[in-house]
Coordinates of C-alpha atoms and ligand atoms in Angstrom, one line a residue:
X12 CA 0.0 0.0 0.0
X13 CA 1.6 3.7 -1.2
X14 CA 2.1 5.8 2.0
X15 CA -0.3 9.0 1.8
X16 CA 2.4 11.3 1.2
X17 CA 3.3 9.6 -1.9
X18 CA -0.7 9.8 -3.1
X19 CA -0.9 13.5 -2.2
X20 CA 2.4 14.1 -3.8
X21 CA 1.3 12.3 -7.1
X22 CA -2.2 13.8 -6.8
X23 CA -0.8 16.9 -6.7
X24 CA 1.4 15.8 -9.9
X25 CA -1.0 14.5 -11.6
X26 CA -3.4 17.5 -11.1
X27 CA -0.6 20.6 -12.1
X28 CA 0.8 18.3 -15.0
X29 CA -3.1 18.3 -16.6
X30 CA -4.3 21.6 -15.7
X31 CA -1.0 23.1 -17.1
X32 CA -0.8 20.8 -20.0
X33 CA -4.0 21.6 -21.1
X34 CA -4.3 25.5 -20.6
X35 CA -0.9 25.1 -22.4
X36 CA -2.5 23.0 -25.6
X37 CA -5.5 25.4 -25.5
X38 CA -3.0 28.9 -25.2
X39 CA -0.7 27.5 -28.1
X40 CA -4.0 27.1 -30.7
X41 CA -5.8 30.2 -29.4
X42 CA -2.1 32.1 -30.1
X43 CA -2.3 30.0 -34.0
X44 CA -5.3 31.0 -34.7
X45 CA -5.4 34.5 -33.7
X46 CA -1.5 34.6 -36.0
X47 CA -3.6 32.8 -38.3
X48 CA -6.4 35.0 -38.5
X49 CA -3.9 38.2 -38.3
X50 CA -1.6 37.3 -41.3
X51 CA -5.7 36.1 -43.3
X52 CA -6.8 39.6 -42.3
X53 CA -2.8 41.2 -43.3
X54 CA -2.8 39.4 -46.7
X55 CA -6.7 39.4 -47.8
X56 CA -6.5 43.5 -47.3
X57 CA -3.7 42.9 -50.0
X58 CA -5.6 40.8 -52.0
X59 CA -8.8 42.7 -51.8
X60 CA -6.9 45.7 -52.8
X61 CA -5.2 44.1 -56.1
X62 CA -9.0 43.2 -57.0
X63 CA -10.2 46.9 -56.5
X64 CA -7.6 47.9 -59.0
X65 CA -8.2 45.1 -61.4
X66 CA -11.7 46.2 -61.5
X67 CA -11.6 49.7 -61.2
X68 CA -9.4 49.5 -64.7
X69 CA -11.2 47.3 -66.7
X70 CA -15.0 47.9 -65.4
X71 CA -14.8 43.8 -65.5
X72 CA -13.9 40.9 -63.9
X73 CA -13.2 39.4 -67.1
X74 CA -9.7 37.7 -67.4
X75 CA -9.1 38.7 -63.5
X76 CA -8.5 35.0 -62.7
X77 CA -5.6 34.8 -65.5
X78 CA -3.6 37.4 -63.3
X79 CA -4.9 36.3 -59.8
X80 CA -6.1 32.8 -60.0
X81 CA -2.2 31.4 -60.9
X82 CA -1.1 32.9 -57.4
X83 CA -4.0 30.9 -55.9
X84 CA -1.9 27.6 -57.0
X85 CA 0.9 28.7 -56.3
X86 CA 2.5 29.2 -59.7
X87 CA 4.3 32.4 -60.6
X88 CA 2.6 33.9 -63.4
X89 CA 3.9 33.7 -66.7
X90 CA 4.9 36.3 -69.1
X91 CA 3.0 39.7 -69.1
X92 CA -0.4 40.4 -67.1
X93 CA -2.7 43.3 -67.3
X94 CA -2.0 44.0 -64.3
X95 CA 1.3 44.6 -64.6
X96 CA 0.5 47.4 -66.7
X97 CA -0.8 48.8 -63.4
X98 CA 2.1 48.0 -60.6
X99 CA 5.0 47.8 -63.4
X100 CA 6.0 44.0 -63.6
X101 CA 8.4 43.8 -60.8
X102 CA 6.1 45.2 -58.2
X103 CA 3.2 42.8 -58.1
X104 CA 5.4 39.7 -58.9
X105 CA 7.7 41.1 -55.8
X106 CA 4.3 40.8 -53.5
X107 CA 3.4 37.7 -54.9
X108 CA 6.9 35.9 -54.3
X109 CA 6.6 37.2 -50.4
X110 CA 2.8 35.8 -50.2
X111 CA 0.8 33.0 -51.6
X112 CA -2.9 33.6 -51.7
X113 CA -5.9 31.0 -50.6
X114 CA -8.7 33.9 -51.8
X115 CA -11.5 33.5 -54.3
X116 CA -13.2 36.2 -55.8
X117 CA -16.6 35.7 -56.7
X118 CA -18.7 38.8 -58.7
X119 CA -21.9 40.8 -57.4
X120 CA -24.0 38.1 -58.1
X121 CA -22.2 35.3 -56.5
X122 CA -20.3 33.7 -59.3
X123 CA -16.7 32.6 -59.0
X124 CA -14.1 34.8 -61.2
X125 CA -10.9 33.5 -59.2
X126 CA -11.3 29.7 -58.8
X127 CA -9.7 28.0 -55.9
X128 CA -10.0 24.9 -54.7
X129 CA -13.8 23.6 -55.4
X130 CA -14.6 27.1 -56.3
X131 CA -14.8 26.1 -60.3
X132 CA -14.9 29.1 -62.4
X133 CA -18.1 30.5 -63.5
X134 CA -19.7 28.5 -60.0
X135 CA -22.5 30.6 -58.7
X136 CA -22.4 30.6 -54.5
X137 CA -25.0 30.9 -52.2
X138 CA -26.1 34.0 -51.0
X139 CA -25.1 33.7 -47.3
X140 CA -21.7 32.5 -48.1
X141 CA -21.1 35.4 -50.6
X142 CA -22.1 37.8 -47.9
X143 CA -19.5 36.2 -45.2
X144 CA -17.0 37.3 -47.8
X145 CA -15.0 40.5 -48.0
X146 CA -16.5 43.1 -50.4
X147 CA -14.8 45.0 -53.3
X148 CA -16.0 48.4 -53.5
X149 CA -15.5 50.5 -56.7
X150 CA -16.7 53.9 -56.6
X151 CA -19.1 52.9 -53.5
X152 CA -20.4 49.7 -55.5
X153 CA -19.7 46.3 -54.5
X154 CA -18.3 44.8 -57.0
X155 CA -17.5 41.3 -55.6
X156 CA -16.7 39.5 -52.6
X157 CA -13.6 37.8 -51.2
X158 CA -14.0 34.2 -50.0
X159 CA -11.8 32.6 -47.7
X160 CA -12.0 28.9 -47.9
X161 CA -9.2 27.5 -46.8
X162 CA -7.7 28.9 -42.7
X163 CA -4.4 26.9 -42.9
X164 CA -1.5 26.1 -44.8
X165 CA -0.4 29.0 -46.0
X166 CA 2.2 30.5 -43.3
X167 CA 5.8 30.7 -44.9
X168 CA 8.8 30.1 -43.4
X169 CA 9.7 32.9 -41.3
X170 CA 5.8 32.8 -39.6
X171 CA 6.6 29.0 -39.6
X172 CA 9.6 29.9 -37.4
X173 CA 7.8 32.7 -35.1
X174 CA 4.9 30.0 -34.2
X175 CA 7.6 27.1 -33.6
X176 CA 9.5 29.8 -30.9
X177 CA 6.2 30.9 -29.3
X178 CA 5.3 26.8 -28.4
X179 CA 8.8 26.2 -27.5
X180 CA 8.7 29.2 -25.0
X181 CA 5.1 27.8 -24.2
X182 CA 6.5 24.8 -23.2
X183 CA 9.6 25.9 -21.2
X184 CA 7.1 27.7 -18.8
X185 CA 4.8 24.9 -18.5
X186 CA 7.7 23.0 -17.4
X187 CA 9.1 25.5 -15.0
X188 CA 5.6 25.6 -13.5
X189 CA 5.0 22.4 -13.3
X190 CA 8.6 21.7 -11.5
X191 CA 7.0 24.9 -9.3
X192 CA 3.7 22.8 -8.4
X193 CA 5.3 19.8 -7.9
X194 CA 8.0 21.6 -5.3
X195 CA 5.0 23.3 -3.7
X196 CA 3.4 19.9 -3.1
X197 CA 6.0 18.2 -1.8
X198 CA 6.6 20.6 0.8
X199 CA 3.1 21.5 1.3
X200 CA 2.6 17.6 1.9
X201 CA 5.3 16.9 3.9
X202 CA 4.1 19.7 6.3
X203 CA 0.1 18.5 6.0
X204 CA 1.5 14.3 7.4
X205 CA 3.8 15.6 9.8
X206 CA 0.9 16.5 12.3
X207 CA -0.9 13.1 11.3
X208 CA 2.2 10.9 11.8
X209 CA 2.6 12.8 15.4
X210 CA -1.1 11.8 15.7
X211 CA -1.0 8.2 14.5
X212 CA 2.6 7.7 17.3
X213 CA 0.5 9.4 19.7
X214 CA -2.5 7.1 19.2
X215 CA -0.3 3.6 19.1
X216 CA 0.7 4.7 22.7
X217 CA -2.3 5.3 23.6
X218 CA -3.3 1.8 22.1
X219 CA -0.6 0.4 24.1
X220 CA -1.6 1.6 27.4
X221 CA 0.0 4.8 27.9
X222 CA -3.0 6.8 27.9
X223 CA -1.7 10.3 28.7
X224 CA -0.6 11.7 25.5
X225 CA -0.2 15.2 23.8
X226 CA 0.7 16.4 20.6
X227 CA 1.6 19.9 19.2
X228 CA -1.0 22.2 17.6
X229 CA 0.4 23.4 15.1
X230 CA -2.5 25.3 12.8
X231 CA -6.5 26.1 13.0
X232 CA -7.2 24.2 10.2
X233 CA -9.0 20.7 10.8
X234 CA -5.8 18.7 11.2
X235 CA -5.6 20.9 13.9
X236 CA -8.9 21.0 15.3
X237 CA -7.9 17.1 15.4
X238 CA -4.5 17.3 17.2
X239 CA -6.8 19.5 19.8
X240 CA -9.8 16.9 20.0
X241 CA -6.8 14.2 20.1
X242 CA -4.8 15.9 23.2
X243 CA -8.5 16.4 25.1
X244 CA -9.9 13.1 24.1
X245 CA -6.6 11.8 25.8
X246 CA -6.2 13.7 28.6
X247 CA -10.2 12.6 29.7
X248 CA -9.3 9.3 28.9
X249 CA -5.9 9.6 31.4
X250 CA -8.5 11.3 34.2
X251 CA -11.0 8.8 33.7
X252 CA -8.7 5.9 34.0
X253 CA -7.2 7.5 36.8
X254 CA -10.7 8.2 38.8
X255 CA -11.5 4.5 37.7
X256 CA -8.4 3.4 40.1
X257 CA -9.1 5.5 42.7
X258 CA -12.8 4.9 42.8
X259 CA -11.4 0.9 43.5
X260 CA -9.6 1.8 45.9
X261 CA -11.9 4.0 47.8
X262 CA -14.6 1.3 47.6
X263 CA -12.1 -1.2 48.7
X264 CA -11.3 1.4 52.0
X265 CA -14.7 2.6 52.4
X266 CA -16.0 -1.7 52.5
X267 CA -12.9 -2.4 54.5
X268 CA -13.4 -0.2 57.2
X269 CA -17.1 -0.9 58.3
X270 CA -16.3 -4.7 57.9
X271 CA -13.5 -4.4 60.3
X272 CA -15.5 -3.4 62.8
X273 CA -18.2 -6.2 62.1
X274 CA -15.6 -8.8 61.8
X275 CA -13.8 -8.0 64.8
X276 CA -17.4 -7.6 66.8
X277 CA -18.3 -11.0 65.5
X278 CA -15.1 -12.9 66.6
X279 CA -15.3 -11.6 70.3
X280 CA -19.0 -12.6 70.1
X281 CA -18.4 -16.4 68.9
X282 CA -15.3 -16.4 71.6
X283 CA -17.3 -15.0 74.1
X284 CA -14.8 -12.4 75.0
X285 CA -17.6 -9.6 74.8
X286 CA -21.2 -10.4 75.8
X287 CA -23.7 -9.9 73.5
X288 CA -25.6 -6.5 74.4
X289 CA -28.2 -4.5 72.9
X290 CA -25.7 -1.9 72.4
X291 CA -23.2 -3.8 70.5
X292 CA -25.9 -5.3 67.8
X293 CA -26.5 -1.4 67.8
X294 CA -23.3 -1.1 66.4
X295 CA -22.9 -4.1 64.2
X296 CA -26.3 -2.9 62.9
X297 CA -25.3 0.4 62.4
X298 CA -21.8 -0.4 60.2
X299 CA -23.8 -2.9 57.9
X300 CA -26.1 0.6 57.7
X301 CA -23.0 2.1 56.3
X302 CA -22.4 -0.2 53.9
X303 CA -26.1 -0.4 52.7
X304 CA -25.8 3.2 52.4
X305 CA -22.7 2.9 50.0
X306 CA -24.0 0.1 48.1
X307 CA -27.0 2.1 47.5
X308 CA -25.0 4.5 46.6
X309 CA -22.9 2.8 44.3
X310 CA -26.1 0.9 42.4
X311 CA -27.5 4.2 42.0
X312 CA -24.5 5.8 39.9
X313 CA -23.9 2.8 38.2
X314 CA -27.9 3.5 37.0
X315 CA -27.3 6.5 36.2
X316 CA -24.2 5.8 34.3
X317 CA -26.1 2.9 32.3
X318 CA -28.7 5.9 31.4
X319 CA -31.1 3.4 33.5
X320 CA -32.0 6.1 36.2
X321 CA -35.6 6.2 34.7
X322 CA -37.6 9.5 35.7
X323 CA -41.3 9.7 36.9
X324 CA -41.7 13.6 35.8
X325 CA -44.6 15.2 37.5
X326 CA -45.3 18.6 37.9
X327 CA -45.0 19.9 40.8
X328 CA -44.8 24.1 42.3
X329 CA -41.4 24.4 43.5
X330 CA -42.3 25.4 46.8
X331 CA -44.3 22.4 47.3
X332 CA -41.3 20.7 46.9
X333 CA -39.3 22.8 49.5
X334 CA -41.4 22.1 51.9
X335 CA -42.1 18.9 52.0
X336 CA -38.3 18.3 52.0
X337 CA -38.1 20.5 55.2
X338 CA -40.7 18.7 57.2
X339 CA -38.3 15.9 56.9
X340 CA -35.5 17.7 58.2
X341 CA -37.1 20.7 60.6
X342 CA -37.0 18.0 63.6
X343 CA -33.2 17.2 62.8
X344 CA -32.4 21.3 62.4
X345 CA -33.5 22.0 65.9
X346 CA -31.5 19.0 67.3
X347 CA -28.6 20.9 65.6
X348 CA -30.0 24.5 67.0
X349 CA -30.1 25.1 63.3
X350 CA -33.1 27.3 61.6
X351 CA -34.3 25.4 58.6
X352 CA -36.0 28.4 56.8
X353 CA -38.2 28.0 52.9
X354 CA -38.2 31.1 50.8
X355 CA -40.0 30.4 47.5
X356 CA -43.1 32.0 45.8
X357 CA -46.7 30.0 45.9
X358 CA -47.8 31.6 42.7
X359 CA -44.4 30.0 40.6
X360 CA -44.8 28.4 37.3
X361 CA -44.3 24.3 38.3
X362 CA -41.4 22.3 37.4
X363 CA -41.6 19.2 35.9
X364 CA -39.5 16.4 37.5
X365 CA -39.0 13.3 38.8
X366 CA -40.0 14.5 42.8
X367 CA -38.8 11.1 44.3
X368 CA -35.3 11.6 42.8
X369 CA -35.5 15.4 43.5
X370 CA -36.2 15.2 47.3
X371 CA -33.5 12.4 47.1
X372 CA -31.1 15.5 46.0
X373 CA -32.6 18.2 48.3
X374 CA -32.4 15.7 50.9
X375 CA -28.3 15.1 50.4
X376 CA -28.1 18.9 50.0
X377 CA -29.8 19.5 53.2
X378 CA -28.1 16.7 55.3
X379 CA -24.8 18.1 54.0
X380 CA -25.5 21.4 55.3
X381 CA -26.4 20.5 58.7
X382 CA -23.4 18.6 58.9
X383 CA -21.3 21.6 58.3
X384 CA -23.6 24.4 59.6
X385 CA -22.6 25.3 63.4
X386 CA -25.1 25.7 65.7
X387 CA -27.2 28.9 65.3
X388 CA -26.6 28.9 62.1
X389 CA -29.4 29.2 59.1
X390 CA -30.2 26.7 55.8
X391 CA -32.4 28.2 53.8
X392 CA -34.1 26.8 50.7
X393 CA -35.7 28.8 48.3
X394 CA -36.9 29.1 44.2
X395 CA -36.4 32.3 41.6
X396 CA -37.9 31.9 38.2
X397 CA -36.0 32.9 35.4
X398 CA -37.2 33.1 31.6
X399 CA -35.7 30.3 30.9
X400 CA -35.2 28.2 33.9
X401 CA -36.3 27.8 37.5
X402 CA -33.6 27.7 40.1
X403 CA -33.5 25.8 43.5
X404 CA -31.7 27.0 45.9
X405 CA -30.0 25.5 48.8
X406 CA -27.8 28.0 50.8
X407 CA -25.9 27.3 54.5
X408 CA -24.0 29.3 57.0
X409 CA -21.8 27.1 57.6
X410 CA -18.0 26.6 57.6
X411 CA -17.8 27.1 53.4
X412 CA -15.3 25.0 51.2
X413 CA -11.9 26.2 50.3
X414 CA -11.8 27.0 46.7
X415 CA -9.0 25.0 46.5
X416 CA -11.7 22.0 47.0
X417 CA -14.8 23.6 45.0
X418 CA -13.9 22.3 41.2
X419 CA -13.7 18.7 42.4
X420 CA -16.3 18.2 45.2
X421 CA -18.7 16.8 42.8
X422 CA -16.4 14.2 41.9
X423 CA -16.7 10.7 43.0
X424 CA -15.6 9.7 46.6
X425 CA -14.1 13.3 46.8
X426 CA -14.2 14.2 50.4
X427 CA -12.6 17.6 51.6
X428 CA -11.5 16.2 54.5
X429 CA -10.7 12.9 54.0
X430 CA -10.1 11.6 58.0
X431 CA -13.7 13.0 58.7
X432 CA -15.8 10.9 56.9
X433 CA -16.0 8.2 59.3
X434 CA -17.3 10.4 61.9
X435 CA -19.6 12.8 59.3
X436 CA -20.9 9.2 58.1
X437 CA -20.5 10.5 54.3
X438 CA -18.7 8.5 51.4
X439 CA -17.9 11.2 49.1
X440 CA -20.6 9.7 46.9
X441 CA -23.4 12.3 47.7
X442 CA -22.9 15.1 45.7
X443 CA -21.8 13.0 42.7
X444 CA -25.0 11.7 43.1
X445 CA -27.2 14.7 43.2
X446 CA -25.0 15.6 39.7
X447 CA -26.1 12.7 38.1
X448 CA -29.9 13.0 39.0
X449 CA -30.1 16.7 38.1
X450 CA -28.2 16.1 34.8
X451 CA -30.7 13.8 34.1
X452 CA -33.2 16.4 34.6
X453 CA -31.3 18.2 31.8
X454 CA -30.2 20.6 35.0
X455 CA -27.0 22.2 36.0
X456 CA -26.2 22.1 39.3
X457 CA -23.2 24.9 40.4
X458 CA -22.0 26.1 43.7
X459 CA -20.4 29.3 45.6
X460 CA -18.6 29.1 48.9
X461 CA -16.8 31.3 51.0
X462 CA -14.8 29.8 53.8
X463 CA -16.4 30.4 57.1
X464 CA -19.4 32.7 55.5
X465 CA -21.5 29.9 54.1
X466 CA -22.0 27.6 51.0
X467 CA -24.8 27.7 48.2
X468 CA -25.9 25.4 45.5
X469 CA -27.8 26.5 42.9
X470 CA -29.7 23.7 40.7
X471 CA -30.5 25.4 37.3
X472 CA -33.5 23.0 35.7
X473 CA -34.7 24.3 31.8
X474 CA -38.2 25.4 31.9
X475 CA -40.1 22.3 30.0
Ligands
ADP30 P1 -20.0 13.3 51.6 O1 -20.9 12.1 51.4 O2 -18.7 13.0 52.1 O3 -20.7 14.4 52.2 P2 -20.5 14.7 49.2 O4 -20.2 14.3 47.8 O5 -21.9 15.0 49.6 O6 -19.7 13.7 50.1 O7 -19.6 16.1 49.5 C1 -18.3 16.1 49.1 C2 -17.5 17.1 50.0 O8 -18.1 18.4 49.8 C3 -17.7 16.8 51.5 O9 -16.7 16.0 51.9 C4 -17.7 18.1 52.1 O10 -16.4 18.4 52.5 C5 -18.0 19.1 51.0 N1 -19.4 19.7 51.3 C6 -20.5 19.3 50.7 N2 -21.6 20.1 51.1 C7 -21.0 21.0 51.9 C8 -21.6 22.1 52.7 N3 -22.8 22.4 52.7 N4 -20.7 22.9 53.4 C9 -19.4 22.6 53.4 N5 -18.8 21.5 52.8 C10 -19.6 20.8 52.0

């Protein structure tokens, strides 16, 4: 198989021999026939005029083909003409040595008087062919016409020469362009596979395992609009892998740790080295809790991965919403000396969504709050209608998120503070969560923290 340079380097061959071959065939006969028609036109005007004369002497074409008809063939006349008494011998037969003439000279009427050719004397022509023909005027009459039947074969020499030089000059530029084109496409393909070999090395690396990989950009044009795609498709691919291994080995921690405890609790149980209490089924019950919870979790982003997180849309008036999510929580709020407060509109236009799945999100969004919202502090949850969306607010006054943290904490198992999670109960799987459910609602869900002042989220859902 030819390597694509050599294809774009003979297509680009191929296309400058053919274009500049033919404008070249089609420049050298439009330059032949114009010299053509220029020395028709230079030596008919002679012709013609040697005709006027003839007639304008003897009132008749009679005998005009004896004098002009021999030229026609080629033959230098013979011996005296009558029109030699015009021009003095030497002068006519001077213009007839330098030119030969392929004329024929029909009268008013149409009938041949200088045969040439097919022309046969005394021939009468049509009328529209006479016409096309050059007219001899005597004293504003036309006497005849001047056909032209024949376009070639009648340069000499010299004009012979001049045509030869003009195609031979033709030539030599349509070589020296063409070696131009061909230069020009070898270096313009050489520059054009560069980026694609860089691409293709890039790729086999990636093939091979090596998954971060980045090539230069090196123009706007779509080989490099591909380089670009190439070096984001990668680096995604690298991130992806990369969350893939760490999501392992948080699940592996976050299983591990729970089932410590259980196993250990179990073991001292069968050896009777603890009795069994109420209290200590508490906490084997609470621990397999924990892992329920991140199983759940888990089954539920694997869903929504699969695109198998069906909704149940219903309408539903935002603030309907809000409340009934902060029923569920006012009782916990004022265990945490928290104020739980719902600021939202009764009037707004409904949203549709799934409201299973969306308490599910206000529920995570809440619970996260009072887990970092000292007491005193304030949640509030309200709406705003926009004209093209309704938002859903969820803001806190508690501790904030550095903004170090911010981009990632919707990330899988991302935790701020890693060591606290055990106490705070929370797997880093929450917000990921709440993500993938709004996303599903064709939603955007965004955030704004300042440390110590407060966190908001804002969930942005399209109005249907
Ligand atoms: P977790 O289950 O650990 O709470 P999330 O995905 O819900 O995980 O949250 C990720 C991280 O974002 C948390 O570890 C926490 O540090 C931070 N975070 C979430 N909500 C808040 C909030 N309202 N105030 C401060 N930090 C928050």
């Amino acid at each position: 198989m030819r390597s694509l340079r050599v294809k774009l380097i003979m297509a680009f061959v191929l296309t400058s021999v053919l274009g500049i071959g033919i404008s070249a065939f089609f420049i050298q006969q439009f330059v032949v026939r114009e010299f053509d028609d220029y020395v028709i036109n230079q030596r008919r005007t002679t012709f013609v005029d040697e005709a006027r004369t003839y007639y304008s002497t003897y009132r008749s074409w009679a005998g005009v083909e004896r004098w002009l008809a021999p030229m026609n063939n080629d033959n230098s006349p013979k011996g005296k003409s009558p029109a030699d008494d015009l021009h003095g011998p030497n002068d006519f037969a001077g213009k007839r040595d330098a030119m030969r003439w392929f004329f024929v000279v029909v009268d008013a009427d149409g009938r041949v008087v200088v045969p040439f050719q097919n022309y046969r004397l005394g021939q009468l022509v049509p009328p529209y062919e006479r016409d096309q023909g050059k007219p001899v005027v005597v004293d504003a009459q036309t006497v005849g016409y001047v056909l032209t039947p024949q376009r070639g074969g009648f340069r000499n020499p010299a004009e012979e020469d001049y045509l030869a030089r003009t195609s031979r000059a033709l030539g030599l530029a349509a070589i020296v362009v063409m070696t131009i084109a061909v230069l020009v496409g070898i270096i313009l393909t050489r520059l054009m596979i560069r980026p694609l070999r860089e691409l293709t090395a890039a790729i086999q690396q990636v093939a091979g395992g090596k998954l971060q990989q980045q090539v230069p950009v090196r123009s706007r044009d779509e080989i490099g609009i591909l380089a670009m795609q190439f070096n984001r498709m990668s680096a995604d691919l690298a991130r992806a892998n990369q969350l893939r291994q760490q999501m392992t080995a948080d699940i592996a921690h976050d299983l591990r740790t729970p089932l410590t405890v259980i196993s250990g609790y179990l073991e001292s149980l069968r050896d009777k080295v603890l009795k069994p209490t109420p209290e200590r089924f508490a906490t084997l019950y609470a621990e397999t809790q924990i892992l329920l919870h991140l199983v759940d979790d888990l089954h539920t982003l694997s869903l929504a991965d699969a695109g198998e997180l069906t909704l149940n849309r219903q309408f539903i008036i935002p603030r309907d919403l809000l409340d009934h999510v902060a029923a569920t929580y006012q009782h916990s709020a004022e265990q945490h000396n928290v104020s739980l407060v719902v600021q939202a509109h009764e009037d707004a236009s409904p949203i549709n969504v799934d409201v299973e799945q969306m308490t599910r999100v206000l529920s995570n969004l809440i619970s996260n709050a009072l887990r970092y919202t000292p007491p005193q502090g304030q949640i509030t949850l309200s709406s705003r209608t926009t004209e093209t969306a309704t938002q859903i607010i969820v803001a806190d006054t508690g501790s904030g998120i550095d903004p170090a943290h911010l981009p990632n904490i919707f990330e899988r198992f991302y935790r701020v503070d890693s060591s606290r999670h055990q106490e705070t109960g929370g797997s880093g799987l929450g917000l990921a969560i709440i993500k993938s459910i709004v996303e599903l609602h064709a939603g955007t869900i965004t955030v704004e923290s300042v440390p110590e002042r407060g966190t908001t989220f804002i969930i942005t859902l399209p109005h249907p």
